[in-house]
Tab-separated table of C-alpha atoms in Angstrom:
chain	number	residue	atom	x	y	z
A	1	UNK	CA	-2.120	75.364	17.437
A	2	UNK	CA	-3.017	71.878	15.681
A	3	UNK	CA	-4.255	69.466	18.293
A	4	UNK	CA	-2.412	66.605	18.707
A	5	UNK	CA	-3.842	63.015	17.027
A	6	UNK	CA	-5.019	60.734	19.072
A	7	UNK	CA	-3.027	57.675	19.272
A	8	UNK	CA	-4.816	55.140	17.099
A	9	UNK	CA	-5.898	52.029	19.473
A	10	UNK	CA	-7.078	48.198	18.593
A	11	UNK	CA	-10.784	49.158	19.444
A	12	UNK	CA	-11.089	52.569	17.502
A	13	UNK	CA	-9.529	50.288	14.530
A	14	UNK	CA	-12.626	47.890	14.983
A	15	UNK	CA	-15.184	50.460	15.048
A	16	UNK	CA	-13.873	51.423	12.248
A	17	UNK	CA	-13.465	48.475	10.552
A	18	UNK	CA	-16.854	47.353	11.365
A	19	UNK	CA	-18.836	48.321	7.805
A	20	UNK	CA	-16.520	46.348	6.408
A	21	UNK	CA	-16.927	42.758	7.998
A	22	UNK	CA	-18.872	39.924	7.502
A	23	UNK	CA	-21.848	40.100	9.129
A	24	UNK	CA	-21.427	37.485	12.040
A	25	UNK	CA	-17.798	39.198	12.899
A	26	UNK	CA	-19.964	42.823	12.555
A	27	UNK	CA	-22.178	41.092	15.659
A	28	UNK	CA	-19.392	40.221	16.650
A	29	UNK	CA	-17.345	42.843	16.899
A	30	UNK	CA	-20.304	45.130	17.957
A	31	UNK	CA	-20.542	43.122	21.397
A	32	UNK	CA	-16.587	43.896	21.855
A	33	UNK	CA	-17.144	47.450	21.174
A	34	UNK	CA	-20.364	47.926	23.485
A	35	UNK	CA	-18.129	45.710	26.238
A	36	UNK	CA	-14.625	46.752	26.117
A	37	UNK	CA	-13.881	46.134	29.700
A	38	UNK	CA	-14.580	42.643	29.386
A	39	UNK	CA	-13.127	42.188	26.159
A	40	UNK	CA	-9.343	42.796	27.647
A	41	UNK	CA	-10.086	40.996	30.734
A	42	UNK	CA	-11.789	37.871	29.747
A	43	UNK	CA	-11.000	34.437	27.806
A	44	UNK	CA	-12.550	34.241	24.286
A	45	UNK	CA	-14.922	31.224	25.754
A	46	UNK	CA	-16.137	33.440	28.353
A	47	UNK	CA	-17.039	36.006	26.028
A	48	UNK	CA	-18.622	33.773	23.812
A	49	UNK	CA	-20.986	32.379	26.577
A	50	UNK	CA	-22.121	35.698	27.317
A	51	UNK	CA	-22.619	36.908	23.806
A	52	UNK	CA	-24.546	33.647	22.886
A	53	UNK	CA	-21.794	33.553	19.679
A	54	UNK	CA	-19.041	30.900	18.672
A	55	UNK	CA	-15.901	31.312	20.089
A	56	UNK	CA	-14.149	31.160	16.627
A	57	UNK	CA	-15.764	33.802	15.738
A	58	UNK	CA	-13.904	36.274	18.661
A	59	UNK	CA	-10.839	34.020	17.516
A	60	UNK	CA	-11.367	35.125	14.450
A	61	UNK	CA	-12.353	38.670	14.789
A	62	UNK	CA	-8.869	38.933	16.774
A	63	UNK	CA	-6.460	38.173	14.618
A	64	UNK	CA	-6.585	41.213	12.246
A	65	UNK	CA	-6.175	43.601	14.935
A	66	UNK	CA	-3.973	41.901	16.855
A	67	UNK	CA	-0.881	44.326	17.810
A	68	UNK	CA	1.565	41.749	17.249
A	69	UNK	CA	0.328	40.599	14.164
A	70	UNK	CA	-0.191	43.742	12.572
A	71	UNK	CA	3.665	44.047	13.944
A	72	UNK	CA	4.551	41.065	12.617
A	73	UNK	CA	2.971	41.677	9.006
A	74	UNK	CA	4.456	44.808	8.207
A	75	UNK	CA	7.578	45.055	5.728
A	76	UNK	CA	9.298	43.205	2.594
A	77	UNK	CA	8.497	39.550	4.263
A	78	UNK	CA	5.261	40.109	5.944
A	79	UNK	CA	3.943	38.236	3.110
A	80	UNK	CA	6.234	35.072	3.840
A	81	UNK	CA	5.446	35.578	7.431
A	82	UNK	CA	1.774	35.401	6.909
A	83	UNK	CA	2.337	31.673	5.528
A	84	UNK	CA	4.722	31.111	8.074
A	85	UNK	CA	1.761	32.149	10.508
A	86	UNK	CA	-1.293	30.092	8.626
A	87	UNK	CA	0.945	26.647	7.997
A	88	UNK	CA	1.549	26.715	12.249
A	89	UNK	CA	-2.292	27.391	13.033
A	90	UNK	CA	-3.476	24.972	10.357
A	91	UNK	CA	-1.436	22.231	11.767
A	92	UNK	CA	-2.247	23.155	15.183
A	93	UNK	CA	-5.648	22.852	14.047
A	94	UNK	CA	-5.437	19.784	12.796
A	95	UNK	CA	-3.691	18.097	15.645
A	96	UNK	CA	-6.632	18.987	17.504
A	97	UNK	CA	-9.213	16.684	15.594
A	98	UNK	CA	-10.305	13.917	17.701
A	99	UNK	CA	-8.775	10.693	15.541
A	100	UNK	CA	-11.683	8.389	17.244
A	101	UNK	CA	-14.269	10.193	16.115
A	102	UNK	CA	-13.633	10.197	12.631
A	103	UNK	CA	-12.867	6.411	13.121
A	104	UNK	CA	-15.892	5.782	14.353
A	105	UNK	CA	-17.719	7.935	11.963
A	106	UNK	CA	-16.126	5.765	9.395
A	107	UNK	CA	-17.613	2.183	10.979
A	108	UNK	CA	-21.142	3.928	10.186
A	109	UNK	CA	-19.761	5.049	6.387
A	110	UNK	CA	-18.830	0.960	6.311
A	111	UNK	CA	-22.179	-0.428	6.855
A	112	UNK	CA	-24.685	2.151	5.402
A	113	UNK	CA	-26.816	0.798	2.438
A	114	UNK	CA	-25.710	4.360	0.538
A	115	UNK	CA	-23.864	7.400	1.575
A	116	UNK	CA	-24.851	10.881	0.990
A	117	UNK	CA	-22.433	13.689	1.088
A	118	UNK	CA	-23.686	17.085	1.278
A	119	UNK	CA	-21.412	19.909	1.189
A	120	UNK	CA	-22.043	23.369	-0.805
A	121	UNK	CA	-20.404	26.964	-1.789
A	122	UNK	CA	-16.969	26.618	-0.171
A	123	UNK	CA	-17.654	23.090	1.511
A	124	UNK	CA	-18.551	21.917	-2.031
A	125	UNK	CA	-14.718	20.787	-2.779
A	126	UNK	CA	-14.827	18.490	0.256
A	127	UNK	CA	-17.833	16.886	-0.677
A	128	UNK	CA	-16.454	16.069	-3.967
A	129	UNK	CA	-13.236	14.763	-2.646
A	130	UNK	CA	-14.781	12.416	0.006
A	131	UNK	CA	-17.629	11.542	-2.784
A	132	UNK	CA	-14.666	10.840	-5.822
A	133	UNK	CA	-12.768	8.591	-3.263
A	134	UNK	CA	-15.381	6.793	-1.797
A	135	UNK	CA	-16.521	5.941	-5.388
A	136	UNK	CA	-13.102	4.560	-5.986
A	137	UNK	CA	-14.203	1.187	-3.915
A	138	UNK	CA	-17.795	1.890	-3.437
A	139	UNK	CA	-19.236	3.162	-6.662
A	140	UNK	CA	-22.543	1.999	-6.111
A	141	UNK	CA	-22.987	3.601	-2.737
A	142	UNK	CA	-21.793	7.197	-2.886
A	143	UNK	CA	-23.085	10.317	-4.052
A	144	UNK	CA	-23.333	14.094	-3.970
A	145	UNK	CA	-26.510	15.443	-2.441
A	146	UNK	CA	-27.539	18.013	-5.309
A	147	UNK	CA	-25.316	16.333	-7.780
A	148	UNK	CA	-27.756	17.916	-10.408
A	149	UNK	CA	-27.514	21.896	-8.990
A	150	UNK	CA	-28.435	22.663	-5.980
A	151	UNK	CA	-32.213	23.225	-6.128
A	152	UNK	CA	-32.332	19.018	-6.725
A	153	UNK	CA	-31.400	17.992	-2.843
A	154	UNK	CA	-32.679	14.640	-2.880
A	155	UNK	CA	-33.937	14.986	0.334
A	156	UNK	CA	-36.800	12.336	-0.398
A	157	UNK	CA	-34.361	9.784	-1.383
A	158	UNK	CA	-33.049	9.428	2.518
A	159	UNK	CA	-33.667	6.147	4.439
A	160	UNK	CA	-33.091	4.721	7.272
A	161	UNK	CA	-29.698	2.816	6.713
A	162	UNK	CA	-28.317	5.222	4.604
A	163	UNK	CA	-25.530	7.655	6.049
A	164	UNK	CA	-25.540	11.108	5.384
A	165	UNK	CA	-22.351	13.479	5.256
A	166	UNK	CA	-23.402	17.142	6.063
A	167	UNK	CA	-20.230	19.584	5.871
A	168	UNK	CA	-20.718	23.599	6.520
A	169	UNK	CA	-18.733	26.350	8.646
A	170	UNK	CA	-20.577	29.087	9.845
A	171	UNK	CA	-22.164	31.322	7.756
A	172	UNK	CA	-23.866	28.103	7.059
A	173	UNK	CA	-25.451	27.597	3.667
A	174	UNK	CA	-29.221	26.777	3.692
A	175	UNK	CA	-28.852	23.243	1.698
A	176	UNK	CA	-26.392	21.884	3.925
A	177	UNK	CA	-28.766	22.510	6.723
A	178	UNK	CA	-31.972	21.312	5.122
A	179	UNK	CA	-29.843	18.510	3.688
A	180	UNK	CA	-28.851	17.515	7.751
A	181	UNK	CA	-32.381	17.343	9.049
A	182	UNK	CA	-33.716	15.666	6.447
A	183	UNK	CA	-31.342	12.717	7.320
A	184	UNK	CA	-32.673	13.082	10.819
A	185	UNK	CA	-36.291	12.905	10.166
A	186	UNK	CA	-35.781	10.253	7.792
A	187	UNK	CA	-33.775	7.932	10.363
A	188	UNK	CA	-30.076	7.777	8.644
A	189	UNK	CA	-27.390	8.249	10.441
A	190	UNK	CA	-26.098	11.795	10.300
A	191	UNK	CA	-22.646	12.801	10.440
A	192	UNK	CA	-21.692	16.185	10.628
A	193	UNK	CA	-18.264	17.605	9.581
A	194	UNK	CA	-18.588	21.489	11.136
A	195	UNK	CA	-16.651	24.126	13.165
A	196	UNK	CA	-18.745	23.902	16.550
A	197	UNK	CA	-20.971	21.641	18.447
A	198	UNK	CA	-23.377	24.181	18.212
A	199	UNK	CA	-23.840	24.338	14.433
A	200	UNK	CA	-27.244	23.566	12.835
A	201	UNK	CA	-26.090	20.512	10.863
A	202	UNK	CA	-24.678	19.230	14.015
A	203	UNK	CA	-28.471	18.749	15.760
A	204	UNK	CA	-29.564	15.461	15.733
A	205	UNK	CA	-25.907	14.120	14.453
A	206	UNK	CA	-24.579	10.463	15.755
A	207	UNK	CA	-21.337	12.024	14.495
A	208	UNK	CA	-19.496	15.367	15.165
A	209	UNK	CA	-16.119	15.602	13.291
A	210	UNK	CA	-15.145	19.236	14.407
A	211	UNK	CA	-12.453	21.115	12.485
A	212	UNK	CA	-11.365	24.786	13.071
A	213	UNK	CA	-12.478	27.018	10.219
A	214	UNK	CA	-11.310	30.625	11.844
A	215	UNK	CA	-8.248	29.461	13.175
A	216	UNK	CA	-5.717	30.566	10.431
A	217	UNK	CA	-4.681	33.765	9.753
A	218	UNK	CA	-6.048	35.299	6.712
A	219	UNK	CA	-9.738	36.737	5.776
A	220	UNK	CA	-10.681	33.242	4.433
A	221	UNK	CA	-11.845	30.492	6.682
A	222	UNK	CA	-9.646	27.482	6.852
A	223	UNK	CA	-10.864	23.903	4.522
A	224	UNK	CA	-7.606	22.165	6.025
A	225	UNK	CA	-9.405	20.357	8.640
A	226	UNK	CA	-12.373	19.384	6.970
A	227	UNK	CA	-10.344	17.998	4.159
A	228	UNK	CA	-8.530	16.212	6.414
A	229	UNK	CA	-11.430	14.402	7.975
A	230	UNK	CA	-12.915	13.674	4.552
A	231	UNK	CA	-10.157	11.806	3.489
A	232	UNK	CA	-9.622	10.423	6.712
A	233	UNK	CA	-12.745	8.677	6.199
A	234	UNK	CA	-12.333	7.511	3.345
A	235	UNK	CA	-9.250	5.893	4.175
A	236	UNK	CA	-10.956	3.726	7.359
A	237	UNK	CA	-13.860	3.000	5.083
A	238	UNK	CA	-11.532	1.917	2.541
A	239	UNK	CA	-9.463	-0.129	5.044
A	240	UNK	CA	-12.627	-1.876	6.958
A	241	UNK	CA	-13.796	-2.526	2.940
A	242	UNK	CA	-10.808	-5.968	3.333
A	243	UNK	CA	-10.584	-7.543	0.323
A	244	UNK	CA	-14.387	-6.662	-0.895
A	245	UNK	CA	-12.800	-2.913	-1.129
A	246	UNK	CA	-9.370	-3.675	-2.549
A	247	UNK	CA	-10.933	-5.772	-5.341
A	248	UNK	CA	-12.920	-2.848	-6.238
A	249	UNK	CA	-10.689	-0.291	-6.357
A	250	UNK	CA	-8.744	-2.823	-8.828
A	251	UNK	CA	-10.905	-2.704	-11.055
A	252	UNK	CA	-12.404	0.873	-10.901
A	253	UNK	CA	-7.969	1.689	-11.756
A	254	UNK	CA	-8.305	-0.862	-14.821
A	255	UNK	CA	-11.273	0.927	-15.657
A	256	UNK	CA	-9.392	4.059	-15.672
A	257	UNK	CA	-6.394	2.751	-17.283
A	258	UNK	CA	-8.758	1.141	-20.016
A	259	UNK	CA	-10.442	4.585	-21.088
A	260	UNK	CA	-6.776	6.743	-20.935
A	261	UNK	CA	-7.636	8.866	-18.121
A	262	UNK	CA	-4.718	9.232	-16.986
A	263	UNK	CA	-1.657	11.211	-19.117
A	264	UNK	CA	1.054	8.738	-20.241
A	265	UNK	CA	4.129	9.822	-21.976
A	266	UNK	CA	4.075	7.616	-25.631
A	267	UNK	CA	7.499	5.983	-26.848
């Protein structure tokens, strides 16, 4: 007589998931595994503080074997429901950023001498945004740390009165981190765009701008806040610019206009 299956559960699908994470959810997970009790009877913050880890990272870790989103994400529109799902967290998310803080993060972007914005692998596309904006009305002042590959970090060229941008979600990349305490050491004022107080970059920072990278549904970490925030402070900059900033921008547009960068239909 064939002996009856055993009815598949949430934790025997994370053990055997595990191999197949990314290394801080295989840590992750591991703890859950090793602590199962706990796991179904305590908050995700509480766990966290007792397995030293980042609470997105349980948040994270959650969501895939979650019975009522595996539920949910089954059949011919699990795929619409799974964007139904991530456009709800991700604006959840970003109604969570603190609006002050970015303002005032933007006061220091204002008066430094020269910003540096360092932001690399995934985080590279919000460094560029914030850096191609803020060139719009400060050309002079902005630019990329690494802007010639990423072995040339610039690190030297920090000052005191500068203002450094350092962007990263954990796993963090190495650059981003070196880039952060270099601004530290060297006296600039360091603002850090990351997922948790407790991130390297974050160490030292006059600025925290926190966005939630594990949020979302989905394998891939969410950008949506972080974008956000980047052109959120480019916007206050722009604004606190006055008249300086606007006459600028004029004539970085004419500039534009002048050298056809932009498509035009022709008559």
């Amino acid at each position: 007589m064939a002996r009856p299956q055993l009815k598949s559960s949430p934790l025997n699908e994370l053990c055997s998931a595990l191999p197949s994470l990314p290394m801080r959810l295989q840590e992750v997970g591991r703890f859950v595994a090793a602590n199962d009790y706990d796991a179904t009877t305590r908050s995700m913050r509480e766990l966290a503080a007792v397995a030293g880890a980042d609470p997105a990272s349980f948040t994270r870790l959650a969501k895939p074997f979650s019975g009522r989103t595996r539920g949910r994400r089954q059949g011919p529109n699990s795929d619409v429901t799974l964007v139904g799902d991530k456009f709800e967290a991700e604006a959840a998310g970003l109604a969570r950023i603190s609006s002050g803080s970015v303002a005032k993060a933007a006061k220091a972007l204002h008066v430094a001498q020269r910003i540096w914005i360092a932001g690399f692998r995934s985080c590279r596309s919000v460094a560029e945004l914030l850096n191609y904006q803020l060139r719009l009305f400060r050309p002079d002042a902005a630019q990329l740390v690494g802007g010639s590959g990423p072995e040339d970090l610039d690190l030297g060229a920090f000052h005191a009165g500068d203002a450094v941008v350092a962007i990263g979600f954990a796993p963090y990349s190495t650059a981003s981190v070196l880039s952060a305490r270099a601004a530290h050491r060297s006296r600039a004022t360091l603002i850090a765009i990351a997922d948790t107080a407790a991130a390297p970059m974050a160490e030292g920072a006059e600025h925290l701008l926190l966005f939630e990278a594990a949020s979302s549904p989905g394998f891939f970490p969410s950008l949506t806040g972080a974008i956000a925030i980047a052109q959120s402070l480019a916007a206050v900059t722009f604004v606190l610019g006055g008249t300086s900033a606007k006459r600028r921008l004029e004539e970085t547009e004419a500039r534009l206009a002048e050298t056809s960068q932009y498509f035009a239909e022709r008559g």
